[in-house]
PDB file of C-alpha atoms and ligand atoms in Angstrom:
ATOM      1  CA  MET A 527     138.844 -51.912 144.641  1.00  0.00           C
ATOM      2  CA  LYS A 528     140.934 -54.918 142.667  1.00  0.00           C
ATOM      3  CA  THR A 529     139.565 -56.351 139.186  1.00  0.00           C
ATOM      4  CA  VAL A 530     140.167 -59.382 137.856  1.00  0.00           C
ATOM      5  CA  ALA A 531     138.624 -60.052 134.351  1.00  0.00           C
ATOM      6  CA  VAL A 532     138.244 -63.480 133.059  1.00  0.00           C
ATOM      7  CA  VAL A 533     138.581 -64.345 129.180  1.00  0.00           C
ATOM      8  CA  LEU A 534     137.204 -66.868 127.543  1.00  0.00           C
ATOM      9  CA  ALA A 535     138.795 -68.684 124.993  1.00  0.00           C
ATOM     10  CA  ALA A 536     138.233 -72.785 125.489  1.00  0.00           C
ATOM     11  CA  GLY A 537     135.067 -72.909 122.938  1.00  0.00           C
ATOM     12  CA  LYS A 538     135.316 -75.397 119.920  1.00  0.00           C
ATOM     13  CA  GLY A 539     133.842 -72.578 117.388  1.00  0.00           C
ATOM     14  CA  SER A 540     131.825 -75.085 115.274  1.00  0.00           C
ATOM     15  CA  ARG A 541     129.642 -72.465 113.749  1.00  0.00           C
ATOM     16  CA  MET A 542     133.109 -71.044 112.445  1.00  0.00           C
ATOM     17  CA  ASN A 543     134.363 -74.187 111.517  1.00  0.00           C
ATOM     18  CA  THR A 544     137.970 -73.730 110.402  1.00  0.00           C
ATOM     19  CA  ALA A 545     140.729 -75.503 111.020  1.00  0.00           C
ATOM     20  CA  VAL A 546     142.063 -73.047 113.741  1.00  0.00           C
ATOM     21  CA  LYS A 547     139.352 -72.061 115.696  1.00  0.00           C
ATOM     22  CA  LYS A 548     138.232 -68.454 115.709  1.00  0.00           C
ATOM     23  CA  GLN A 549     139.646 -67.229 118.657  1.00  0.00           C
ATOM     24  CA  TYR A 550     143.077 -67.778 117.796  1.00  0.00           C
ATOM     25  CA  MET A 551     142.871 -66.434 113.844  1.00  0.00           C
ATOM     26  CA  GLU A 552     144.561 -63.547 112.868  1.00  0.00           C
ATOM     27  CA  ILE A 553     142.874 -60.176 112.185  1.00  0.00           C
ATOM     28  CA  ASN A 554     144.842 -57.121 111.657  1.00  0.00           C
ATOM     29  CA  GLY A 555     148.451 -59.614 112.570  1.00  0.00           C
ATOM     30  CA  LYS A 556     147.350 -60.979 115.602  1.00  0.00           C
ATOM     31  CA  PRO A 557     145.096 -63.743 117.125  1.00  0.00           C
ATOM     32  CA  VAL A 558     141.348 -62.700 117.935  1.00  0.00           C
ATOM     33  CA  VAL A 559     142.479 -63.213 121.583  1.00  0.00           C
ATOM     34  CA  CYS A 560     145.291 -60.944 121.998  1.00  0.00           C
ATOM     35  CA  HIS A 561     142.996 -57.773 121.175  1.00  0.00           C
ATOM     36  CA  SER A 562     140.828 -59.049 123.905  1.00  0.00           C
ATOM     37  CA  ILE A 563     143.703 -59.518 126.002  1.00  0.00           C
ATOM     38  CA  ALA A 564     144.719 -56.210 125.334  1.00  0.00           C
ATOM     39  CA  ALA A 565     141.441 -54.093 125.532  1.00  0.00           C
ATOM     40  CA  PHE A 566     141.220 -55.507 129.437  1.00  0.00           C
ATOM     41  CA  GLU A 567     145.356 -54.545 129.741  1.00  0.00           C
ATOM     42  CA  ARG A 568     144.907 -50.791 128.619  1.00  0.00           C
ATOM     43  CA  ALA A 569     141.446 -50.410 130.775  1.00  0.00           C
ATOM     44  CA  GLY A 570     143.973 -51.026 133.492  1.00  0.00           C
ATOM     45  CA  ILE A 571     142.399 -54.159 134.845  1.00  0.00           C
ATOM     46  CA  ASP A 572     144.292 -55.631 137.689  1.00  0.00           C
ATOM     47  CA  GLU A 573     144.539 -59.224 136.706  1.00  0.00           C
ATOM     48  CA  ILE A 574     143.656 -61.299 133.682  1.00  0.00           C
ATOM     49  CA  VAL A 575     143.002 -65.111 133.494  1.00  0.00           C
ATOM     50  CA  LEU A 576     142.860 -66.617 130.342  1.00  0.00           C
ATOM     51  CA  VAL A 577     140.147 -69.863 130.166  1.00  0.00           C
ATOM     52  CA  THR A 578     141.427 -72.284 126.740  1.00  0.00           C
ATOM     53  CA  GLY A 579     141.247 -75.635 126.263  1.00  0.00           C
ATOM     54  CA  LYS A 580     143.531 -78.148 127.936  1.00  0.00           C
ATOM     55  CA  ASP A 581     145.757 -78.827 124.708  1.00  0.00           C
ATOM     56  CA  ASP A 582     146.333 -75.424 124.345  1.00  0.00           C
ATOM     57  CA  ILE A 583     147.558 -74.185 127.252  1.00  0.00           C
ATOM     58  CA  GLU A 584     151.424 -74.576 126.533  1.00  0.00           C
ATOM     59  CA  TRP A 585     151.111 -72.447 123.131  1.00  0.00           C
ATOM     60  CA  CYS A 586     149.082 -69.912 124.344  1.00  0.00           C
ATOM     61  CA  GLN A 587     151.432 -69.859 127.703  1.00  0.00           C
ATOM     62  CA  ARG A 588     154.434 -69.114 124.581  1.00  0.00           C
ATOM     63  CA  GLU A 589     152.277 -67.709 121.605  1.00  0.00           C
ATOM     64  CA  ILE A 590     150.190 -65.239 123.480  1.00  0.00           C
ATOM     65  CA  VAL A 591     151.408 -64.235 126.511  1.00  0.00           C
ATOM     66  CA  GLN A 592     154.959 -64.242 126.455  1.00  0.00           C
ATOM     67  CA  ALA A 593     155.142 -63.225 122.848  1.00  0.00           C
ATOM     68  CA  ASN A 594     152.857 -60.059 123.166  1.00  0.00           C
ATOM     69  CA  HIS A 595     154.144 -59.693 126.892  1.00  0.00           C
ATOM     70  CA  PHE A 596     150.700 -59.728 128.421  1.00  0.00           C
ATOM     71  CA  GLU A 597     152.263 -58.389 132.127  1.00  0.00           C
ATOM     72  CA  TRP A 598     148.683 -58.748 133.768  1.00  0.00           C
ATOM     73  CA  VAL A 599     147.717 -62.640 132.764  1.00  0.00           C
ATOM     74  CA  THR A 600     148.458 -64.397 135.792  1.00  0.00           C
ATOM     75  CA  LYS A 601     147.142 -67.660 135.230  1.00  0.00           C
ATOM     76  CA  ILE A 602     145.673 -69.500 132.218  1.00  0.00           C
ATOM     77  CA  VAL A 603     143.296 -72.385 132.947  1.00  0.00           C
ATOM     78  CA  ALA A 604     141.565 -75.349 130.987  1.00  0.00           C
ATOM     79  CA  GLY A 605     138.175 -74.588 130.350  1.00  0.00           C
ATOM     80  CA  GLY A 606     135.101 -76.809 130.292  1.00  0.00           C
ATOM     81  CA  LYS A 607     132.461 -78.664 128.182  1.00  0.00           C
ATOM     82  CA  GLU A 608     130.110 -76.315 128.250  1.00  0.00           C
ATOM     83  CA  ARG A 609     130.593 -71.935 128.422  1.00  0.00           C
ATOM     84  CA  TYR A 610     129.255 -71.952 132.276  1.00  0.00           C
ATOM     85  CA  ASP A 611     131.637 -74.860 132.894  1.00  0.00           C
ATOM     86  CA  SER A 612     134.703 -72.390 131.683  1.00  0.00           C
ATOM     87  CA  VAL A 613     133.637 -69.880 133.884  1.00  0.00           C
ATOM     88  CA  TYR A 614     133.331 -72.086 136.642  1.00  0.00           C
ATOM     89  CA  ALA A 615     136.853 -73.083 136.122  1.00  0.00           C
ATOM     90  CA  ALA A 616     138.175 -69.267 135.918  1.00  0.00           C
ATOM     91  CA  LEU A 617     136.423 -68.390 139.395  1.00  0.00           C
ATOM     92  CA  GLN A 618     138.182 -71.422 141.252  1.00  0.00           C
ATOM     93  CA  VAL A 619     141.760 -69.870 140.596  1.00  0.00           C
ATOM     94  CA  ILE A 620     140.534 -66.105 141.404  1.00  0.00           C
ATOM     95  CA  SER A 621     141.473 -66.265 145.114  1.00  0.00           C
ATOM     96  CA  ASP A 622     140.734 -61.706 146.081  1.00  0.00           C
ATOM     97  CA  ALA A 623     138.788 -59.664 143.987  1.00  0.00           C
ATOM     98  CA  ASP A 624     136.049 -57.178 144.208  1.00  0.00           C
ATOM     99  CA  TYR A 625     134.830 -57.373 140.922  1.00  0.00           C
ATOM    100  CA  ILE A 626     134.785 -60.419 138.436  1.00  0.00           C
ATOM    101  CA  LEU A 627     134.232 -58.987 134.449  1.00  0.00           C
ATOM    102  CA  ILE A 628     133.960 -62.234 132.268  1.00  0.00           C
ATOM    103  CA  HIS A 629     134.837 -61.699 128.802  1.00  0.00           C
ATOM    104  CA  ASP A 630     134.266 -63.790 125.671  1.00  0.00           C
ATOM    105  CA  GLY A 631     137.515 -64.174 123.867  1.00  0.00           C
ATOM    106  CA  ALA A 632     135.626 -64.077 120.276  1.00  0.00           C
ATOM    107  CA  ARG A 633     134.833 -59.826 121.269  1.00  0.00           C
ATOM    108  CA  PRO A 634     137.507 -58.391 120.316  1.00  0.00           C
ATOM    109  CA  CYS A 635     136.839 -55.389 120.135  1.00  0.00           C
ATOM    110  CA  VAL A 636     135.585 -53.734 123.433  1.00  0.00           C
ATOM    111  CA  SER A 637     136.421 -50.607 124.556  1.00  0.00           C
ATOM    112  CA  THR A 638     137.751 -49.414 127.627  1.00  0.00           C
ATOM    113  CA  GLU A 639     134.482 -47.024 127.935  1.00  0.00           C
ATOM    114  CA  VAL A 640     132.434 -50.010 127.814  1.00  0.00           C
ATOM    115  CA  ILE A 641     134.412 -52.131 130.238  1.00  0.00           C
ATOM    116  CA  TRP A 642     134.486 -49.508 132.675  1.00  0.00           C
ATOM    117  CA  ARG A 643     130.765 -49.332 132.680  1.00  0.00           C
ATOM    118  CA  THR A 644     130.083 -52.533 133.009  1.00  0.00           C
ATOM    119  CA  ILE A 645     132.371 -52.070 136.423  1.00  0.00           C
ATOM    120  CA  GLU A 646     130.246 -48.830 137.192  1.00  0.00           C
ATOM    121  CA  ALA A 647     127.015 -50.129 137.089  1.00  0.00           C
ATOM    122  CA  ALA A 648     128.138 -53.759 138.992  1.00  0.00           C
ATOM    123  CA  LYS A 649     128.598 -51.009 141.991  1.00  0.00           C
ATOM    124  CA  GLU A 650     124.744 -50.264 141.640  1.00  0.00           C
ATOM    125  CA  THR A 651     123.664 -53.956 142.203  1.00  0.00           C
ATOM    126  CA  GLY A 652     126.458 -56.215 142.314  1.00  0.00           C
ATOM    127  CA  ALA A 653     125.536 -57.599 138.403  1.00  0.00           C
ATOM    128  CA  SER A 654     126.171 -56.041 134.751  1.00  0.00           C
ATOM    129  CA  VAL A 655     126.034 -56.864 131.438  1.00  0.00           C
ATOM    130  CA  ALA A 656     126.972 -54.486 127.641  1.00  0.00           C
ATOM    131  CA  ALA A 657     124.033 -54.540 125.704  1.00  0.00           C
ATOM    132  CA  VAL A 658     122.738 -52.433 122.709  1.00  0.00           C
ATOM    133  CA  PRO A 659     119.223 -51.753 122.175  1.00  0.00           C
ATOM    134  CA  VAL A 660     117.997 -54.134 119.388  1.00  0.00           C
ATOM    135  CA  LYS A 661     118.142 -52.229 115.566  1.00  0.00           C
ATOM    136  CA  ASP A 662     116.009 -55.063 113.924  1.00  0.00           C
ATOM    137  CA  THR A 663     112.025 -55.942 114.671  1.00  0.00           C
ATOM    138  CA  ILE A 664     112.333 -59.007 116.167  1.00  0.00           C
ATOM    139  CA  LYS A 665     110.004 -62.270 115.912  1.00  0.00           C
ATOM    140  CA  VAL A 666     109.024 -65.026 117.653  1.00  0.00           C
ATOM    141  CA  VAL A 667     109.146 -68.283 115.336  1.00  0.00           C
ATOM    142  CA  ASN A 668     107.778 -72.019 115.834  1.00  0.00           C
ATOM    143  CA  ALA A 669     109.233 -74.937 114.313  1.00  0.00           C
ATOM    144  CA  GLU A 670     107.252 -74.510 111.407  1.00  0.00           C
ATOM    145  CA  GLY A 671     108.564 -71.770 110.607  1.00  0.00           C
ATOM    146  CA  ILE A 672     105.753 -68.995 111.259  1.00  0.00           C
ATOM    147  CA  ALA A 673     105.995 -65.930 112.881  1.00  0.00           C
ATOM    148  CA  VAL A 674     103.888 -66.442 116.240  1.00  0.00           C
ATOM    149  CA  ASP A 675     104.503 -63.167 118.239  1.00  0.00           C
ATOM    150  CA  THR A 676     106.072 -59.882 117.430  1.00  0.00           C
ATOM    151  CA  PRO A 677     107.944 -58.780 120.900  1.00  0.00           C
ATOM    152  CA  ASP A 678     107.975 -54.861 121.519  1.00  0.00           C
ATOM    153  CA  ARG A 679     111.211 -53.666 120.583  1.00  0.00           C
ATOM    154  CA  SER A 680     112.001 -50.874 122.979  1.00  0.00           C
ATOM    155  CA  THR A 681     112.128 -53.205 125.244  1.00  0.00           C
ATOM    156  CA  LEU A 682     114.645 -55.605 123.439  1.00  0.00           C
ATOM    157  CA  TRP A 683     118.448 -55.224 124.158  1.00  0.00           C
ATOM    158  CA  SER A 684     121.297 -57.358 122.416  1.00  0.00           C
ATOM    159  CA  VAL A 685     123.505 -58.418 125.325  1.00  0.00           C
ATOM    160  CA  GLN A 686     126.990 -59.061 124.837  1.00  0.00           C
ATOM    161  CA  THR A 687     130.374 -58.857 127.441  1.00  0.00           C
ATOM    162  CA  PRO A 688     131.743 -57.764 129.796  1.00  0.00           C
ATOM    163  CA  GLN A 689     129.252 -59.243 132.501  1.00  0.00           C
ATOM    164  CA  THR A 690     130.478 -57.603 135.376  1.00  0.00           C
ATOM    165  CA  PHE A 691     129.576 -59.168 138.964  1.00  0.00           C
ATOM    166  CA  ALA A 692     130.859 -58.105 142.359  1.00  0.00           C
ATOM    167  CA  ALA A 693     133.039 -61.541 143.298  1.00  0.00           C
ATOM    168  CA  ASP A 694     130.662 -63.315 146.000  1.00  0.00           C
ATOM    169  CA  VAL A 695     127.351 -62.469 143.882  1.00  0.00           C
ATOM    170  CA  ILE A 696     128.622 -64.409 141.103  1.00  0.00           C
ATOM    171  CA  ARG A 697     130.568 -67.274 142.656  1.00  0.00           C
ATOM    172  CA  GLN A 698     126.845 -67.479 145.180  1.00  0.00           C
ATOM    173  CA  ALA A 699     124.910 -68.156 142.160  1.00  0.00           C
ATOM    174  CA  TYR A 700     127.159 -70.342 140.073  1.00  0.00           C
ATOM    175  CA  GLU A 701     127.665 -72.339 143.845  1.00  0.00           C
ATOM    176  CA  LYS A 702     123.976 -72.834 143.626  1.00  0.00           C
ATOM    177  CA  MET A 703     123.779 -73.014 140.149  1.00  0.00           C
ATOM    178  CA  TYR A 704     125.980 -76.476 140.034  1.00  0.00           C
ATOM    179  CA  ARG A 705     124.354 -77.846 143.383  1.00  0.00           C
ATOM    180  CA  GLN A 706     121.389 -78.461 140.874  1.00  0.00           C
ATOM    181  CA  LYS A 707     122.130 -79.780 137.343  1.00  0.00           C
ATOM    182  CA  PRO A 708     123.090 -77.247 135.083  1.00  0.00           C
ATOM    183  CA  GLU A 709     122.958 -79.113 131.828  1.00  0.00           C
ATOM    184  CA  HIS A 710     118.968 -79.122 132.058  1.00  0.00           C
ATOM    185  CA  LEU A 711     118.786 -75.637 132.333  1.00  0.00           C
ATOM    186  CA  LYS A 712     119.835 -74.062 128.804  1.00  0.00           C
ATOM    187  CA  ILE A 713     122.065 -71.282 130.765  1.00  0.00           C
ATOM    188  CA  THR A 714     123.986 -68.950 127.574  1.00  0.00           C
ATOM    189  CA  ASP A 715     124.980 -66.322 129.730  1.00  0.00           C
ATOM    190  CA  ASP A 716     126.530 -65.741 133.173  1.00  0.00           C
ATOM    191  CA  ALA A 717     123.786 -63.059 134.049  1.00  0.00           C
ATOM    192  CA  MET A 718     121.337 -65.829 133.362  1.00  0.00           C
ATOM    193  CA  VAL A 719     123.136 -67.598 136.439  1.00  0.00           C
ATOM    194  CA  VAL A 720     122.582 -64.711 138.413  1.00  0.00           C
ATOM    195  CA  GLU A 721     119.311 -64.033 137.597  1.00  0.00           C
ATOM    196  CA  HIS A 722     117.973 -67.850 138.257  1.00  0.00           C
ATOM    197  CA  PHE A 723     120.422 -68.009 141.417  1.00  0.00           C
ATOM    198  CA  SER A 724     120.263 -64.929 143.123  1.00  0.00           C
ATOM    199  CA  ALA A 725     118.037 -62.098 144.279  1.00  0.00           C
ATOM    200  CA  HIS A 726     120.515 -59.637 142.483  1.00  0.00           C
ATOM    201  CA  GLN A 727     119.273 -57.411 139.626  1.00  0.00           C
ATOM    202  CA  VAL A 728     121.271 -56.845 136.556  1.00  0.00           C
ATOM    203  CA  LYS A 729     121.939 -53.773 135.706  1.00  0.00           C
ATOM    204  CA  ILE A 730     122.555 -53.121 132.008  1.00  0.00           C
ATOM    205  CA  ALA A 731     125.421 -50.969 130.917  1.00  0.00           C
ATOM    206  CA  MET A 732     125.329 -49.523 127.474  1.00  0.00           C
ATOM    207  CA  GLY A 733     127.457 -51.606 125.266  1.00  0.00           C
ATOM    208  CA  ASP A 734     128.532 -50.983 121.635  1.00  0.00           C
ATOM    209  CA  TYR A 735     127.527 -52.069 117.971  1.00  0.00           C
ATOM    210  CA  CYS A 736     131.313 -51.964 117.515  1.00  0.00           C
ATOM    211  CA  ASN A 737     131.554 -55.217 120.208  1.00  0.00           C
ATOM    212  CA  ILE A 738     130.528 -57.445 117.929  1.00  0.00           C
ATOM    213  CA  LYS A 739     131.257 -61.475 118.444  1.00  0.00           C
ATOM    214  CA  ILE A 740     133.244 -63.328 116.068  1.00  0.00           C
ATOM    215  CA  THR A 741     130.947 -65.654 114.991  1.00  0.00           C
ATOM    216  CA  THR A 742     131.002 -66.762 111.452  1.00  0.00           C
ATOM    217  CA  MET A 743     133.174 -65.504 109.119  1.00  0.00           C
ATOM    218  CA  ASP A 744     131.452 -62.429 107.967  1.00  0.00           C
ATOM    219  CA  ASP A 745     132.419 -61.278 111.394  1.00  0.00           C
ATOM    220  CA  ILE A 746     135.876 -61.429 110.450  1.00  0.00           C
ATOM    221  CA  PRO A 747     136.298 -58.334 107.983  1.00  0.00           C
ATOM    222  CA  ALA A 748     133.628 -55.951 110.058  1.00  0.00           C
ATOM    223  CA  ALA A 749     136.058 -56.902 113.476  1.00  0.00           C
ATOM    224  CA  GLU A 750     139.246 -55.590 111.338  1.00  0.00           C
ATOM    225  CA  GLN A 751     137.699 -52.605 109.993  1.00  0.00           C
ATOM    226  CA  TYR A 752     136.172 -51.450 114.025  1.00  0.00           C
ATOM    227  CA  LEU A 753     139.802 -52.015 115.105  1.00  0.00           C
ATOM    228  CA  LEU A 754     141.559 -50.126 112.778  1.00  0.00           C
ATOM    229  CA  GLY A 755     138.846 -47.544 113.491  1.00  0.00           C
ATOM    230  CA  ALA A 756     139.677 -47.511 117.250  1.00  0.00           C
ATOM    231  CA  ALA A 757     143.590 -47.492 116.550  1.00  0.00           C
ATOM    232  CA  GLY A 758     143.158 -44.399 114.634  1.00  0.00           C
ATOM    233  CA  GLN A 759     141.177 -42.631 117.059  1.00  0.00           C
TER     234      GLN A 759
HETATM  235  N1  LIG B 103     133.612 -70.850 125.130  1.00  0.00           N
HETATM  236  C1  LIG B 103     134.400 -71.298 126.603  1.00  0.00           C
HETATM  237  N2  LIG B 103     134.606 -72.317 126.645  1.00  0.00           N
HETATM  238  C2  LIG B 103     132.931 -73.161 125.983  1.00  0.00           C
HETATM  239  C3  LIG B 103     132.320 -72.786 124.933  1.00  0.00           C
HETATM  240  C4  LIG B 103     132.813 -71.415 124.940  1.00  0.00           C
HETATM  241  O1  LIG B 103     135.131 -70.306 126.758  1.00  0.00           O
HETATM  242  N3  LIG B 103     132.995 -74.188 126.128  1.00  0.00           N
HETATM  243  C5  LIG B 103     133.949 -69.087 124.784  1.00  0.00           C
HETATM  244  C6  LIG B 103     134.211 -69.582 123.308  1.00  0.00           C
HETATM  245  O2  LIG B 103     135.453 -69.101 123.221  1.00  0.00           O
HETATM  246  C7  LIG B 103     134.088 -67.821 123.327  1.00  0.00           C
HETATM  247  C8  LIG B 103     133.051 -67.185 124.052  1.00  0.00           C
HETATM  248  O3  LIG B 103     133.035 -68.357 125.226  1.00  0.00           O
HETATM  249  O4  LIG B 103     134.858 -66.808 123.258  1.00  0.00           O
HETATM  250  C9  LIG B 103     131.297 -67.635 123.058  1.00  0.00           C
HETATM  251  O5  LIG B 103     131.488 -68.683 122.791  1.00  0.00           O
HETATM  252  P1  LIG B 103     131.119 -68.703 121.364  1.00  0.00           P
HETATM  253  O6  LIG B 103     130.560 -68.069 120.330  1.00  0.00           O
HETATM  254  O7  LIG B 103     129.705 -69.499 121.363  1.00  0.00           O
HETATM  255  O8  LIG B 103     132.158 -69.750 120.845  1.00  0.00           O
HETATM  256  P2  LIG B 103     132.440 -70.987 120.658  1.00  0.00           P
HETATM  257  O9  LIG B 103     131.293 -72.024 121.500  1.00  0.00           O
HETATM  258  O10 LIG B 103     133.453 -71.462 120.271  1.00  0.00           O
HETATM  259  O11 LIG B 103     131.542 -71.398 119.201  1.00  0.00           O
HETATM  260  P3  LIG B 103     130.098 -72.611 118.774  1.00  0.00           P
HETATM  261  O12 LIG B 103     128.881 -72.080 119.520  1.00  0.00           O
HETATM  262  O13 LIG B 103     129.752 -71.682 117.535  1.00  0.00           O
HETATM  263  O14 LIG B 103     130.803 -73.625 118.892  1.00  0.00           O
HETATM  264 MG1  LIG B 104     129.446 -71.653 121.876  1.00  0.00          MG
END
């Protein structure tokens, strides 16, 4: 069984709005994306494809891959405008894989256990996402700022990555999506592509509350603490 991870680092980090893009900011002495790649190497994933901005490819080759001796990063490819364009670019360069794991480079605290739980779940239905039950009550709020609905919390899960798929399942779903116009669909994750464009069910794998996505500045100290905690175990 061959596993290939796609680590996404081609975003602009507009909500973070820092000079250095969030995926390259240093936490605990290394760029965020280094921690993400290292997690997949530790987990024994067979191959890693790094997706980055066109202008960052050379820098990543030198400062991320070579400087850290990441042996299993076999390709660095240029991403696209939307997250799904970046995923699609990676799918084009993966030739042989049984399972493809898609991971936000901005989630540096992912554990080996979570990675493998998504693979095991994907073996059951062909598609899996890491997720955790929401802790807060969630409200649906209209444009006037009025709460209009309170969905039953016990049915709500907060979705993370990796999102892991049998290779044919994710390829076929993406091909089908690109035959339509994806810009009209508000696609925010890969599981949505499979939900809309395939008959496969997406199985939830238990994620981890520490597997946060760095989005704004206040996520940085939390991620640093989680990484230190994991290293101390
Ligand atoms: N990503 C990507 N290509 C894009 C957009 C996002 O590879 N066109 C990656 C980001 O680098 C990140 C992950 O997908 O690792 C999750 O996206 P998000 O957290 O939304 O990052 P950004 O899009 O960079 O941030 P923002 O939405 O605040 O601009
Ligand atoms: Mg984004």
